[in-house]
Short mmCIF file of C-alpha atoms in Angstrom, two decimals:
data_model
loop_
_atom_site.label_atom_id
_atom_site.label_comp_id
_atom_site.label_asym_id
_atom_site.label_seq_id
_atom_site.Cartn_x
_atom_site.Cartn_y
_atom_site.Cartn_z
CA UNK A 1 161.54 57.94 128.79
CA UNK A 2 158.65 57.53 126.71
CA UNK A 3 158.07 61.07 125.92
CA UNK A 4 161.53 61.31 125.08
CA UNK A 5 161.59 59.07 122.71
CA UNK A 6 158.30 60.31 121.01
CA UNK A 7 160.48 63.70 121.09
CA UNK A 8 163.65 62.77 119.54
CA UNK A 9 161.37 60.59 116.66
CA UNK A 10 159.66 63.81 116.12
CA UNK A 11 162.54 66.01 115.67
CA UNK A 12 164.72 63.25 114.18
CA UNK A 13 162.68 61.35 111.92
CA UNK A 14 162.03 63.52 109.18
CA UNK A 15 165.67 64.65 108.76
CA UNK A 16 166.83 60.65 108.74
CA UNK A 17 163.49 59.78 106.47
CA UNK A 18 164.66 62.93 104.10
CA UNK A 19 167.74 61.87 103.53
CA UNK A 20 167.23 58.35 102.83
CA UNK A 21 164.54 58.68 100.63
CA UNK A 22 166.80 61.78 98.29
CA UNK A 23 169.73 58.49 98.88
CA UNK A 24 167.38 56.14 97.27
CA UNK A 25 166.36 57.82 94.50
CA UNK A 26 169.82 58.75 93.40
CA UNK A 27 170.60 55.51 93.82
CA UNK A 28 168.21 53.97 91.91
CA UNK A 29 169.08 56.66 88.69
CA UNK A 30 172.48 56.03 88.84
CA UNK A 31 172.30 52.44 89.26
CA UNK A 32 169.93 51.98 85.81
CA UNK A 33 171.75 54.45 83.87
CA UNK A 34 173.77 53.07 81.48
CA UNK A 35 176.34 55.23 80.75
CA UNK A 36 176.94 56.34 85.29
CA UNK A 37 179.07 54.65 87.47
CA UNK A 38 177.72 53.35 90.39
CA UNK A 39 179.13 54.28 93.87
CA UNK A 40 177.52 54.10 97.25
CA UNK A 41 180.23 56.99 98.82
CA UNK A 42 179.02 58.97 96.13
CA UNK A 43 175.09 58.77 96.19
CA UNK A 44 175.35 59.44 100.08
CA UNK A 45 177.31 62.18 99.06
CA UNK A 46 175.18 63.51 96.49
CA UNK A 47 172.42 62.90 98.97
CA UNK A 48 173.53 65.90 101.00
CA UNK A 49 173.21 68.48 98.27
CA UNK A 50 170.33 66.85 96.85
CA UNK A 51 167.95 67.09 100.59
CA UNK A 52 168.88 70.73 100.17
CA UNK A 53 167.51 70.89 97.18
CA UNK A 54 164.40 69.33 98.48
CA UNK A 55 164.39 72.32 101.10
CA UNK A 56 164.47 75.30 98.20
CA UNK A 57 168.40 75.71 99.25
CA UNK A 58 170.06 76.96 95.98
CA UNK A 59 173.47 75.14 95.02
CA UNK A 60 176.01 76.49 92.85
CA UNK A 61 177.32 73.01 90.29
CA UNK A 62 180.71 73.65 88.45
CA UNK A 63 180.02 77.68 88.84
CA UNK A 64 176.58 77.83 87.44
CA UNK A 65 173.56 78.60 89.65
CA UNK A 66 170.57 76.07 90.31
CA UNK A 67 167.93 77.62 91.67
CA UNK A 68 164.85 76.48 90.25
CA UNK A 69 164.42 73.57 92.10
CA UNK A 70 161.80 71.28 92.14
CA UNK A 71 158.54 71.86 94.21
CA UNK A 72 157.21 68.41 94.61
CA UNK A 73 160.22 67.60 96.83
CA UNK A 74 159.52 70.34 98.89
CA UNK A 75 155.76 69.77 99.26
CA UNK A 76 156.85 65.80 100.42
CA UNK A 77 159.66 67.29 102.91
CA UNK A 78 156.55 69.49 104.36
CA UNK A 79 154.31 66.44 104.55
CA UNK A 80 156.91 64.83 106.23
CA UNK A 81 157.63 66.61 108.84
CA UNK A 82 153.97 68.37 109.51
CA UNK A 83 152.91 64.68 109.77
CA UNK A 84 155.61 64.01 112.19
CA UNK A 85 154.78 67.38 114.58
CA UNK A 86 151.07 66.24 114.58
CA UNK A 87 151.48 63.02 115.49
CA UNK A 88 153.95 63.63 118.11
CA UNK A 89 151.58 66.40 119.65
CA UNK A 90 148.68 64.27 119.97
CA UNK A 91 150.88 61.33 121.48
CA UNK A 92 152.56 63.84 124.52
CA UNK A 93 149.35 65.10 124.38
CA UNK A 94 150.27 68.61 123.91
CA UNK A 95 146.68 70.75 123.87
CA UNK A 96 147.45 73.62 124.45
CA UNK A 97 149.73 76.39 121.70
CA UNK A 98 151.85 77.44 124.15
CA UNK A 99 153.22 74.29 124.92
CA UNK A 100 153.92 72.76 121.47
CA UNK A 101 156.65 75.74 121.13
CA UNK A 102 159.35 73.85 122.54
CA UNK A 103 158.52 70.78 119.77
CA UNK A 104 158.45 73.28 117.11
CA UNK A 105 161.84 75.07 118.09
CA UNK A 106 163.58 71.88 118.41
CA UNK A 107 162.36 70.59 115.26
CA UNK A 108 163.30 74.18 113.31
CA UNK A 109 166.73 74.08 114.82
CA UNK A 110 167.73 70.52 113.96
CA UNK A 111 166.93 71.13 110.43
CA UNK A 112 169.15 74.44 110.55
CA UNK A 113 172.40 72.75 112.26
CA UNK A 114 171.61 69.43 109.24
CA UNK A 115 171.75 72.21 106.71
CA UNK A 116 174.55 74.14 107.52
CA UNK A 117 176.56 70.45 108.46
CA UNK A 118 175.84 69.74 104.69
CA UNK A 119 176.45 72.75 103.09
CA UNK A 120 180.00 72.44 104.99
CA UNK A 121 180.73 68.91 104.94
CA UNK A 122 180.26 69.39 100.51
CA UNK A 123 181.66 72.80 100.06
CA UNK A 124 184.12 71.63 97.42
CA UNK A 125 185.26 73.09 94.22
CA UNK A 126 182.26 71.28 92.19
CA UNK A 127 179.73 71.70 94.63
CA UNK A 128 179.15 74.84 96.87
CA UNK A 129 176.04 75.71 98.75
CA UNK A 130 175.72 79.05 100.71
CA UNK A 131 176.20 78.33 104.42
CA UNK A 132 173.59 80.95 105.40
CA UNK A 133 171.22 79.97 103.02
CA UNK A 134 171.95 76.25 104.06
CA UNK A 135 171.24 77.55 107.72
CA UNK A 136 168.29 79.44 107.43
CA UNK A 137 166.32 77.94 104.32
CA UNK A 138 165.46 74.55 105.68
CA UNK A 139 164.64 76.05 109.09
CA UNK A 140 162.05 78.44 107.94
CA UNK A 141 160.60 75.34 105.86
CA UNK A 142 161.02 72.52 108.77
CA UNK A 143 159.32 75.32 111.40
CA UNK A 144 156.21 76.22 109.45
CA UNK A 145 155.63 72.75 108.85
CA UNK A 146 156.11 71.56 112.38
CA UNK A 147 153.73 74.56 113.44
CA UNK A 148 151.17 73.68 110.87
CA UNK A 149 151.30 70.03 112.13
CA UNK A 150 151.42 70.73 115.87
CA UNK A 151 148.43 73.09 115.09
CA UNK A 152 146.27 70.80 113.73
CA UNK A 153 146.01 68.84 117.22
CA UNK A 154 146.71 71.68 119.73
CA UNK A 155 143.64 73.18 119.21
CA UNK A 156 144.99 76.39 117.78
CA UNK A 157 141.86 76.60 114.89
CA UNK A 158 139.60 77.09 118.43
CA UNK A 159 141.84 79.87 119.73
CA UNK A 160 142.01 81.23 116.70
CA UNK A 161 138.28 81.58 116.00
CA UNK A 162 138.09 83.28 119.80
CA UNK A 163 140.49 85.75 118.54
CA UNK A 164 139.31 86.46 114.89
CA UNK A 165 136.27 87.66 113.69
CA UNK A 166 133.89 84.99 112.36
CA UNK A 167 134.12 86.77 108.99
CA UNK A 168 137.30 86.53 109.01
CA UNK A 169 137.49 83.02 109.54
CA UNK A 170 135.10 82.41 106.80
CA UNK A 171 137.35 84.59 104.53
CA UNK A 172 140.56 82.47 104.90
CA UNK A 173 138.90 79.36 104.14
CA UNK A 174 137.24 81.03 101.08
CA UNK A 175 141.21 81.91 100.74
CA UNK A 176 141.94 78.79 100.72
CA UNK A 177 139.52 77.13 98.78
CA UNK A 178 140.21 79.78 96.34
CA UNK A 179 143.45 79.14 95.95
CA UNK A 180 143.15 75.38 95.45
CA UNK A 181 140.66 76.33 92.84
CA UNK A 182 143.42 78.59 90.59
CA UNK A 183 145.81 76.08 91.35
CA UNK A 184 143.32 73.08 89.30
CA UNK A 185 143.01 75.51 86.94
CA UNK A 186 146.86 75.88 86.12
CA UNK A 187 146.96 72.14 86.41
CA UNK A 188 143.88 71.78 83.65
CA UNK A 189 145.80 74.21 81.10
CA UNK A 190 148.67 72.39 81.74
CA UNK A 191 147.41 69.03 81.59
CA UNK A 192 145.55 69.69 78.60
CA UNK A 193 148.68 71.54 77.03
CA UNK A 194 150.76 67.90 77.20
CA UNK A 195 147.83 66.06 75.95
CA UNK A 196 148.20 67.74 72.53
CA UNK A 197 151.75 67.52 72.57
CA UNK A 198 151.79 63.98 73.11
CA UNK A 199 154.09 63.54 70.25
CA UNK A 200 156.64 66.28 71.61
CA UNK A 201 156.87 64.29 74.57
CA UNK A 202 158.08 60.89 72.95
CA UNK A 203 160.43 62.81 70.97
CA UNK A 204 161.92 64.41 73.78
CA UNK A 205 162.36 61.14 75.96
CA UNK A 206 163.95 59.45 73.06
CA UNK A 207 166.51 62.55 72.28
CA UNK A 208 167.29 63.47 75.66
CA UNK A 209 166.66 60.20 77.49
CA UNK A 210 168.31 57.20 75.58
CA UNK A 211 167.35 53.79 77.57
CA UNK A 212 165.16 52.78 80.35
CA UNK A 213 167.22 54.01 82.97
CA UNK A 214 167.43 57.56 81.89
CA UNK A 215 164.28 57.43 80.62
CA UNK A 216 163.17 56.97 84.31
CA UNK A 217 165.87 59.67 85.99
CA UNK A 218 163.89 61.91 83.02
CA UNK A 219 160.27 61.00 84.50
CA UNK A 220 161.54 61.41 88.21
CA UNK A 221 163.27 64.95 87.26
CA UNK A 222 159.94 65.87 85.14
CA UNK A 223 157.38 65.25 88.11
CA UNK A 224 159.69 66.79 90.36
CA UNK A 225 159.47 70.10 88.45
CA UNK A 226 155.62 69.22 87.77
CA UNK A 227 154.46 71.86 90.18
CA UNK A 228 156.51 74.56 88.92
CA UNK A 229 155.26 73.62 85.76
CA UNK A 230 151.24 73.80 87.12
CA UNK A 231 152.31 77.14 89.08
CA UNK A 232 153.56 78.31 85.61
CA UNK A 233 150.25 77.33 83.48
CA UNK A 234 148.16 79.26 86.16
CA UNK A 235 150.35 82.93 85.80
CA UNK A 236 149.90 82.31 82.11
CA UNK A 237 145.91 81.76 82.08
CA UNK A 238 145.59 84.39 85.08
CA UNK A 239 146.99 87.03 82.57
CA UNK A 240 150.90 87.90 83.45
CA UNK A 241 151.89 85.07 82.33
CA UNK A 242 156.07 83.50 83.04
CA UNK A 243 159.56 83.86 80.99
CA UNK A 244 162.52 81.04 80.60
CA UNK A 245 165.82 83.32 79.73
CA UNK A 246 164.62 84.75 76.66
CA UNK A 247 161.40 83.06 75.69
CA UNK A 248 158.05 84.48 77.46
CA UNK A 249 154.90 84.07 77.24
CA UNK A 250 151.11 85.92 78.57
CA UNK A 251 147.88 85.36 77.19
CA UNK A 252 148.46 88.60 75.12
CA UNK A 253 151.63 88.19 74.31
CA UNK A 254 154.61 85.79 73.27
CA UNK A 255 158.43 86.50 72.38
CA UNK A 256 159.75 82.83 70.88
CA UNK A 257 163.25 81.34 72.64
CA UNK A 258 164.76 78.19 73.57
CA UNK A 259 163.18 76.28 76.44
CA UNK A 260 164.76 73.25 78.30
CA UNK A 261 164.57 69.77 76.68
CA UNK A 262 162.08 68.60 79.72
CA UNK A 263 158.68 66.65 79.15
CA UNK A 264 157.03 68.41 81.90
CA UNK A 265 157.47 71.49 79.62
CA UNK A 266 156.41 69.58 75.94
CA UNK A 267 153.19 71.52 76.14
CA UNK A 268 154.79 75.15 76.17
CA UNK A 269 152.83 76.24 72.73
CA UNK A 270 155.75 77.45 70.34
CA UNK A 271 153.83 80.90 68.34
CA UNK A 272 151.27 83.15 69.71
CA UNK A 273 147.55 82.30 69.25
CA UNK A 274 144.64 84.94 69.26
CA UNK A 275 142.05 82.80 70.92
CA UNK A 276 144.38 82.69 74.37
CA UNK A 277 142.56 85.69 75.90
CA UNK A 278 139.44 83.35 76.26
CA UNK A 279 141.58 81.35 79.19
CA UNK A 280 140.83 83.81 81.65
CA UNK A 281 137.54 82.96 81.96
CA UNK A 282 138.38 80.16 83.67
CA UNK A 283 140.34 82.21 86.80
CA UNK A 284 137.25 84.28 86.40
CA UNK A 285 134.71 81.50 87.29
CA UNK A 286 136.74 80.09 90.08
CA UNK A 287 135.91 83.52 91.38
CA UNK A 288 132.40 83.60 90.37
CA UNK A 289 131.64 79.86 92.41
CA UNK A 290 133.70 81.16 95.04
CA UNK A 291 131.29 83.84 95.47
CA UNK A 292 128.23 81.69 94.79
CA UNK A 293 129.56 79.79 97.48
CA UNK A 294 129.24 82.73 99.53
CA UNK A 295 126.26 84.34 98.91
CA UNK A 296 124.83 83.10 101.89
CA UNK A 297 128.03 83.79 104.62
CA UNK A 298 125.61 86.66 105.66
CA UNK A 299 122.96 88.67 105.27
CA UNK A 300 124.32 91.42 104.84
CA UNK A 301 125.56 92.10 101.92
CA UNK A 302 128.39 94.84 102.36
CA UNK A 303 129.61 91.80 104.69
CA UNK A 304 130.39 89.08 102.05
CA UNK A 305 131.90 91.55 100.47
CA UNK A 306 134.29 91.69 103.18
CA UNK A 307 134.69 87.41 103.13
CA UNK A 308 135.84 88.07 99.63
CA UNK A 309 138.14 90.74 99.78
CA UNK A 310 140.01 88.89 102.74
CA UNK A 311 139.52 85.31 100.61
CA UNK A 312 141.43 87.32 97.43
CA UNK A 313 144.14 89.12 99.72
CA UNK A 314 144.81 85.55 101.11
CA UNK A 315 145.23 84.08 96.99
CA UNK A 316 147.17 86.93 96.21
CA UNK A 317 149.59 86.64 99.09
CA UNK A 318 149.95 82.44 98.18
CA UNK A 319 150.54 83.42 94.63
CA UNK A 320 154.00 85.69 95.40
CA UNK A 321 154.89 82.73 97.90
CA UNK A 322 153.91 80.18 94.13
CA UNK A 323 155.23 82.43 92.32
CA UNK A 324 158.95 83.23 94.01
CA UNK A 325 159.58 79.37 94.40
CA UNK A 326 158.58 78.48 91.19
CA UNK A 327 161.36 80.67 89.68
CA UNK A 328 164.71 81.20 89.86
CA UNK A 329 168.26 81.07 88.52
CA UNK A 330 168.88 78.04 85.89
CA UNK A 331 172.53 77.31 84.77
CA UNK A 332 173.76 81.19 83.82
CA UNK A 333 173.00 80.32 80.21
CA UNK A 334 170.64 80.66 77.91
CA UNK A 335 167.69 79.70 80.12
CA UNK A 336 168.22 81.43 82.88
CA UNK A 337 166.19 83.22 84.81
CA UNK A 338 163.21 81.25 85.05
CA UNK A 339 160.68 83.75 86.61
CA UNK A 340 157.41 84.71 87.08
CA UNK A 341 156.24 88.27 87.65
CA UNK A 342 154.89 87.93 91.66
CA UNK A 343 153.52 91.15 92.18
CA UNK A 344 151.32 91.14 88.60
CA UNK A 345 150.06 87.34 89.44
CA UNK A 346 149.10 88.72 93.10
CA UNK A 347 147.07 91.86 91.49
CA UNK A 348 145.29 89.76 88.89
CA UNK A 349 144.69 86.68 90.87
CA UNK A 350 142.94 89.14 93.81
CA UNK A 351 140.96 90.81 90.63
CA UNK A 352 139.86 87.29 89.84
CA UNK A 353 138.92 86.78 93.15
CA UNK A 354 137.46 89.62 94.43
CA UNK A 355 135.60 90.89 91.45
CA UNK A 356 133.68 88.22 90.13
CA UNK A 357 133.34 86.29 93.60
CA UNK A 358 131.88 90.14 94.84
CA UNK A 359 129.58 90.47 91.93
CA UNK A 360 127.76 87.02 92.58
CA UNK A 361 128.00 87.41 96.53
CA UNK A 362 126.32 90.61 96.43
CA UNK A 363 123.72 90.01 94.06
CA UNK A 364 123.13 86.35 94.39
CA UNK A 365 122.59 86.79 98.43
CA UNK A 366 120.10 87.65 100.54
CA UNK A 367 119.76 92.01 101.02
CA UNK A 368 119.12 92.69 104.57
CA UNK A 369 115.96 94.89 105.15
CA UNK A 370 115.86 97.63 107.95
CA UNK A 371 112.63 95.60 110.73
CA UNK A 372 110.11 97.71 111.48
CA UNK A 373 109.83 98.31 115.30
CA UNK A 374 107.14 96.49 116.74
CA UNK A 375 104.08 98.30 117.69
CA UNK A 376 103.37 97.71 122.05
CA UNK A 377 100.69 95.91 122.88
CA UNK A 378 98.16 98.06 125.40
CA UNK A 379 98.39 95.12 127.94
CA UNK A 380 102.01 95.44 128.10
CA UNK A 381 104.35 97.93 130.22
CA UNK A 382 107.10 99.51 127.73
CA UNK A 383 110.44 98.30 128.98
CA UNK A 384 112.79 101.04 130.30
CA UNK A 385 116.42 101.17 130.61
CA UNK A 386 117.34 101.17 134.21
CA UNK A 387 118.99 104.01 134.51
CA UNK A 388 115.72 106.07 132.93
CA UNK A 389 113.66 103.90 135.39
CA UNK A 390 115.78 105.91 138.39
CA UNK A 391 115.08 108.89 137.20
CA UNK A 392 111.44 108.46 136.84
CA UNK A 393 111.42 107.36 140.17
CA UNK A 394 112.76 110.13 141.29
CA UNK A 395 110.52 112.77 139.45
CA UNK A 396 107.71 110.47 141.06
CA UNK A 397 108.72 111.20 144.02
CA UNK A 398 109.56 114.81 143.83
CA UNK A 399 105.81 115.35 141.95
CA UNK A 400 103.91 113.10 145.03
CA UNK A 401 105.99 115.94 147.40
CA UNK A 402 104.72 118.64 145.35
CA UNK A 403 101.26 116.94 145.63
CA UNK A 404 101.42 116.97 149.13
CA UNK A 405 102.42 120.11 149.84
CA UNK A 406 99.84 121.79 147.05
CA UNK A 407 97.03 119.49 149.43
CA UNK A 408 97.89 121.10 152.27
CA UNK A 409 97.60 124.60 150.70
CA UNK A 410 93.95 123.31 149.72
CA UNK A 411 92.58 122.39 152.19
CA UNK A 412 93.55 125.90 154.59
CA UNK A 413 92.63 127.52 151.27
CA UNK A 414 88.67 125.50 151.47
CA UNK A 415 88.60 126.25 155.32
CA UNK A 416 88.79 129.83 154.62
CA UNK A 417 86.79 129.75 151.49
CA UNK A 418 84.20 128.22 154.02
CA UNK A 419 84.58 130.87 156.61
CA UNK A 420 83.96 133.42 154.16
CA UNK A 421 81.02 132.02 152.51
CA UNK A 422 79.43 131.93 156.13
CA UNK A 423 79.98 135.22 157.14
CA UNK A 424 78.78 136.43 153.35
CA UNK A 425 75.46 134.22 154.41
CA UNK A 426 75.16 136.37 157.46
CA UNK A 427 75.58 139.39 156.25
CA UNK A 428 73.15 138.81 153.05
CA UNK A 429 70.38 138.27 155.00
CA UNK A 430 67.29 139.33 154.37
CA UNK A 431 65.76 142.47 157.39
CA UNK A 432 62.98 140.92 157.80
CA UNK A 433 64.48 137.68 159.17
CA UNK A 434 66.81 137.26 162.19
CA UNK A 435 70.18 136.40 161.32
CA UNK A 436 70.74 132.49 162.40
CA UNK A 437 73.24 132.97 164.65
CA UNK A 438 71.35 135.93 166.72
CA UNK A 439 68.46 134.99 168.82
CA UNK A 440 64.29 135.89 168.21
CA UNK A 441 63.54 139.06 170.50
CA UNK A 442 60.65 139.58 172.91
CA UNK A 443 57.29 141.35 171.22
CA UNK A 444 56.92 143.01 174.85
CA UNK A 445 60.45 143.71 174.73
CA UNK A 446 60.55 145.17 170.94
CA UNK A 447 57.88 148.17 172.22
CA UNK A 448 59.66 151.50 172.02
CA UNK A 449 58.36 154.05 174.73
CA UNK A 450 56.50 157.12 173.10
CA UNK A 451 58.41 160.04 172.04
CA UNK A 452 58.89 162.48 174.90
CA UNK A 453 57.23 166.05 174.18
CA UNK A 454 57.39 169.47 175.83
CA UNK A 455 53.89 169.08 176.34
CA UNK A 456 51.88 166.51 178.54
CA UNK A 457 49.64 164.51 177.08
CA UNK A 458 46.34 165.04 177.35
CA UNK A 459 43.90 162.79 178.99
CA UNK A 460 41.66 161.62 176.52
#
């Protein structure tokens, strides 16, 4: 039963929390504005439309298109329900991937059947949201946070780094931290950019915003679209720069036009100046310390190279994912489209990645050398692979045969070389001297009888 519950709170909470928070504010801005009429039946039905909005779900308002919507709602329905995953994970103590699935599923289709209830429930003449987009919007959202939140406890980082390369690994965080780094950067120009047109701002709030309470629906719609806004400052210093309807703007370029009455957008300069060029240094040095920051991921050099081409195809592929929600339709009128050129931002925020963050890496880091191979001692056997060990074994073997046999042949080859050398001994000896093998003969025996004659021999 426990389990269950830790389940259903899991899958259920965020859409409840969602919708009560988007209730509240609503609330809240109608209730202090001045000139609205407050109704409870209509803030929880304004709720419905506006929790789609918080999921990137376009909505069409008396015919005219809204879809710019605002980011920072989207990046709290995200925390929301990654927290929720990754607390419910560790509590059913889910540690392996495989078995989080079923969490993630359930949570990605309640958020699909909430959507497309909604977009039903409100499709009236003044308000109309696209079932399918209603259906499949918030799911894709609700499931890549639940998977991000159930990963951080299931252990999926270790099974990933089993599966990836190690330089790899070190490449998406460099992503990452990349990323982040572009993203301060937007933030800076833009920061700085309201700073200056402090005066703008007040002027806007007091046109557009009469009174505290729309004053404050002004400041809660401005920090809504305060991302957009930061994802807009960092096209514009990373070179391609953004457009509202008519008016657009790079660091090389600007065509004048109207621009919405918002604060978040007081600091949008209004001519062309030359020094603008000089802002890309600043995408340019997030690449350079990302590199620096690199320079010793390896020793090899031709391998942080790698690190940084796979940190700068990661920032290019989050800046068309910046870039496409940042834009989008805006009324039909003479600001819309807002939009920002995705596949330019992804080429020059890679080149600001991978260029400079290459350059330092490869010069700033150690060069591997090629080691000498060590000399052998004398007092120590060279090591052999086994299977050349066999074979010397065998050649052993077959020479010690060959030795054997060859002995053999020797040794008859010495006996008869013996043989011979005695029977050249005998036959070399000298007349005078019996041969050693015959024996000494007889004086009386050696005395030859005289010569026979035809004549007798005369008495003397």
């Amino acid at each position: 039963m426990g389990r269950a519950k830790v389940f259903a709170a899991a899958v259920l909470g965020p859409l409840v929390t969602g919708y009560v928070v988007v209730a509240a504010l609503f609330g809240l801005v109608t209730a202090m504005a001045s000139a609205a009429e407050f109704s409870v039946a209509g803030v929880l039905r304004a709720a419905g439309p506006g929790w789609l909005a918080a999921h990137q779900v376009p909505v069409t308002i008396a015919g005219r298109p809204l879809g710019v919507l605002p980011l920072l709602a989207t990046v709290g329905v995200f925390a929301l329900v990654a927290r929720a995953a990754a607390n419910a994970t560790q509590r059913l103590g889910l540690r392996d991937p495989g078995s989080t699935v079923p969490l993630i599923g359930a949570v990605t289709g309640a958020h699909a059947v909430a959507g497309l209830v909604v977009a039903l429930l409100d499709n009236t003449a003044g308000l109309r949201v696209e079932p399918l987009s209603a259906f499949a919007v918030p799911a894709v959202v609700a499931g890549v946070a639940a998977a991000a939140g159930a990963a951080s406890r299931s252990g999926v980082a270790a099974a990933l780094r089993e599966y990836l390369d190690p330089l790899a690994v070190r490449g998406l965080r460099a992503g990452a931290l990349g990323l982040a780094g572009l993203l301060a950067v937007g933030a800076l120009v833009h920061t700085v950019g309201l700073v200056l047109a402090s005066g703008t701002t007040r002027d806007l709030f007091a046109s557009n915003a009469p009174g505290f309470g729309s004053g404050v629906g002004m400041l809660l719609l401005s920090l809504g679209y305060l991302p957009n806004a930061v994802i807009g400052g960092l096209a514009f210093v990373a070179g391609p720069g953004f457009s509202i309807g008519s008016f657009s703007i790079t660091a090389f370029a600007f065509d004048g036009g109207p621009v919405p009455g918002l604060p978040v957008l007081a600091g949008v300069p209004e001519h062309h100046a030359f020094w603008w060029p000089v802002l890309m240094l600043l995408p340019a040095a997030v690449g350079a310390l990302l590199g620096w920051s690199l320079r010793r991921g390896d020793e090899n050099p031709v391998a942080r190279l790698r690190i940084v081409g796979i940190a700068g195809a990661l920032v290019g592929f989050g800046c068309v994912v910046l870039g496409t929600l940042a834009g989008g339709r805006l009324g039909g009128g003479a600001f819309d489209p807002v939009s920002v050129p995705v596949g330019l931002l992804s080429v020059a925020a890679f080149g600001w990645i991978a260029v400079p963050g290459g350059l330092v890496a490869w010069f700033a880091g150690p060069h591997a050398r090629p080691k000498p191979e060590p000399e052998p001692d004398p007092g120590e056997e060279p090591e052999v692979e086994p299977e050349i060990e066999a074979e010397l074994e065998d050649l052993d073997a077959e020479l010690e045969e060959i030795i054997e046999e060859s002995g053999e042949d020797t040794e008859d080859a010495e006996d008869t070389e013996d043989a011979d050398e005695d029977i050249d001994e005998d036959t070399e000896a000298e007349p005078g001297e019996p041969a050693d093998d015959e024996p000494e003969a007889d004086p009386e025996d050696s005395e030859e009888p005289p010569p026979a004659s035809g004549k007798p021999e005369e008495p003397s």
